[in-house]
Amino acid sequence: MDKENYLDKPQQWKEGRALTITFIVTEDCQLRCKYCYIQKKGNNNKMSLYIAKTSIDYILKNNVLFPEQSVIIEFVGGEPLLEIELIEQISDYFKTQMFLLDHPWFNSYRINISTNGLLYNDKNVQRYIMKNKYHINLTISLDGNKEKHDLQRVFPDGEGSYLKIIGNFILFLNQFTDGRTKVTVSKLDIPHVADSVLHLFSLGVKFVDINCVFEDVWEIKDDLLFEEQLIKLADEIIDKKMYINYSCSFFDKTIGKPMDSFYDNENWCGAGKMLAIDPRGGFYPCLRFIQYSLKNRKEKLIGDAINGINTNKLRPFKLLSRTAQSDHECVTCSVARGCAWCQAENYDCAKSNTIFERSKSICKMHKARVRANNYYWSKIGEPV
Amino acid sequence: MIKTINILFSNQVSLYCYNSNNILKTVNNTNLIISKALLKDISIFGLKNNIHLNLLLSDNYLSEEHKSIFKNNSYSVTYKLAHNKLAHNIDDTSSILVYDLSDEFDFLLSKRPIKYSNMVIRITKNRLNSILDIFSKVIEIADRVNFIHVDLPEYTSSEFDVYKKQLEQISDYLSHKIFALNYMELNFLTDRLLLFNHNNCNAGIDHITVGPNGKCYICPAFYYDNPENNFGDIYDWEIPNTHLYEFENCPLCKMCDCYQCKRCIYLNLTLTGDVNIPSKQQCVLSHIERNASMKLLENEFINKNDFYPIYELDYLDPLDLIKGTKSISLDDRAKHVANILSAPLKNYNKMDIIEAIYKIEPMMLTKIKEILCNGNVRDSNGIR
């Protein structure tokens, strides 16, 4: 089969080389998703405009520390759209300052927002989207079909949120024809994986970005059930020739191969290459290193809006590589390619205060994915 | 494998390494002296496990009663460290004398009647410009002098500039003196000339420290920093992630030829957050010293054949090779690092080196042949 006959995964903007600056505008959220990494939900910490402006001033005046040619301004929460007015003020200030300082980012920026979708049709949200329509990239977390979505993404009273957001999700797809969603798979979701991906295809999502959680939730035989689901999904996609117009990140021709210790030694995770700013103005290598995301360890602060970045605290992140944090089993694994990790989860689960110890909770799930992936490409006629 | 246990006789033992006296404040001001029962248990532990005991004394006199504990119960034991006041009265030339620079320093020096094997001088940044002056005084009374930078974490480019100039002046001074004296060592200048591999501090690898509270620590600084931050006691201890203390798991140090650098574990952890990653200050300090040693080799009074070559570098922080202004490709970096690290092997013939490789690990030759004989034929994913 020719490559042109199946939909490949989308390319990253600027080949992933843009700096991502994440503003955690609020820690509040209407939902209490069961798999959410935020440990203490429901607090009301919100970012002030002063903190946001001070952070932006520091970042734009320190080009040496941020040499990237492009920037992604990201807004997350909690639920970021709860603070749409603040988001608009921050965006306007960022754009104005980039213009006034003749900063190279002025002609090369994107705005990313990850939302639960509940407020997507709010008039202020819609106005903001229209105002920034040539720069905005929005992701609504729809977790698949109603069964899977409502298993995890629930209100504080336990009610599922699917019916509350599905209308907004359709509106979103009408406004963004290549609109995407980020799907997360935890233990309870496994029986719904195949139907969920197919459901999203049926709604018009062309590329489903999906991954298993990195936390240690997996039990014996979960990998076999997961593989079963992926085989079912593969059969549906191939038998109905859906691969021409749709794709799912679980199936990827490049994964499941050994990796060279010298040439394939990049860190998987982008922690340290991005900057996350919490409501108090603390700087972090990624939002997962903020205290509210960690179960066992202290947060990893690398600076703050007032004092700037402590470059010593960034050094370990700049030196992270695959082999520096992997044990012998992982380094020599015959299916290592595509096996992901979350740096903060590694840190949170490590035996000591280090980011150089890789959590292996996902190992069996990755191997199951590789087996299903081999099946997929073999059946499609292009064995990996 | 742990070969030595340092025993802090009390919580008043002076610091002799790269740690500020400020951390002493965290330990209770009352004088806590290790119990005789605990000393006896440690000595028996040393006897049974072939572990050398190193009793750190400072301003505490060791009574005959204490000494008698070790007489019949220890494998081997030494008494080390004497701080300002006690040093004044110490006649054991094998003891390490530790001086904090203070007003009484000159007075104490003038009272020295005999020559000592080892002196530690803890210098603060406001006295950096008097290193030559101090050195010219102590050179007559010690075979070896270790200058320790107490407040290294606070060093900026101005302190490093002063230090660099002082080293240049000492280098001139020493090159004339080196033949007048029988032999003398100065940690920051002559150590690099005499080493062909890293002279690690090895805390957590071949030695640990027991505090006066009976708890185990990586080194004394960890005790003074926070007595709660221990990894057990003499009866039951385990260092978590002990491999991270080993040189081979330090990604930056593996690229560096500052063999005299102590790679202080405590400073690493406090400044960068990881025990295996040095701070910018540590790297710059060590490179200034390394470069001063290189300049010393150029002096006409030095017989170059007595020492291994040191090559010129255009950076002071090896991190620059990876992420900084000197960033170079993987292959070029490998070539550069292999070149500087193999400098001591420059005059050995190829067959001697290959034979040594075979004696260490025959499979290494197999791997070398795979790389060199097969070429680097790879597909676009880096797979052979």
mmCIF file of C-alpha atoms in Angstrom, chain A residues 24-28 44-48 75-77 79-90 119 124-125 128:
data_model
loop_
_atom_site.group_PDB
_atom_site.id
_atom_site.type_symbol
_atom_site.label_atom_id
_atom_site.label_comp_id
_atom_site.label_asym_id
_atom_site.label_seq_id
_atom_site.Cartn_x
_atom_site.Cartn_y
_atom_site.Cartn_z
ATOM 1 C CA ILE A 24 -1.880 27.848 34.979
ATOM 2 C CA VAL A 25 -4.542 30.514 35.202
ATOM 3 C CA THR A 26 -6.580 28.667 37.815
ATOM 4 C CA GLU A 27 -6.429 25.457 39.809
ATOM 5 C CA ASP A 28 -10.201 25.344 40.000
ATOM 6 C CA ASN A 44 -9.506 28.375 44.191
ATOM 7 C CA ASN A 45 -5.969 29.517 43.449
ATOM 8 C CA LYS A 46 -6.074 31.889 40.498
ATOM 9 C CA MET A 47 -3.326 33.750 38.718
ATOM 10 C CA SER A 48 -3.324 37.532 39.019
ATOM 11 C CA PHE A 75 -3.381 28.141 29.051
ATOM 12 C CA VAL A 76 -4.317 25.286 31.333
ATOM 13 C CA GLY A 77 -6.012 24.754 34.668
ATOM 14 C CA GLU A 79 -10.242 24.470 33.814
ATOM 15 C CA PRO A 80 -8.727 27.494 32.051
ATOM 16 C CA LEU A 81 -11.917 28.760 30.432
ATOM 17 C CA LEU A 82 -13.227 29.612 33.906
ATOM 18 C CA GLU A 83 -10.800 32.528 33.596
ATOM 19 C CA ILE A 84 -11.430 33.586 29.994
ATOM 20 C CA GLU A 85 -11.201 37.298 30.832
ATOM 21 C CA LEU A 86 -7.784 36.814 32.404
ATOM 22 C CA ILE A 87 -6.705 34.680 29.447
ATOM 23 C CA GLU A 88 -7.694 37.484 27.106
ATOM 24 C CA GLN A 89 -5.815 40.064 29.177
ATOM 25 C CA ILE A 90 -2.694 37.900 29.292
ATOM 26 C CA LEU A 119 -17.789 26.589 28.684
ATOM 27 C CA ASN A 124 -16.796 35.441 25.948
ATOM 28 C CA VAL A 125 -15.010 32.243 25.005
ATOM 29 C CA TYR A 128 -11.854 35.206 22.284
#
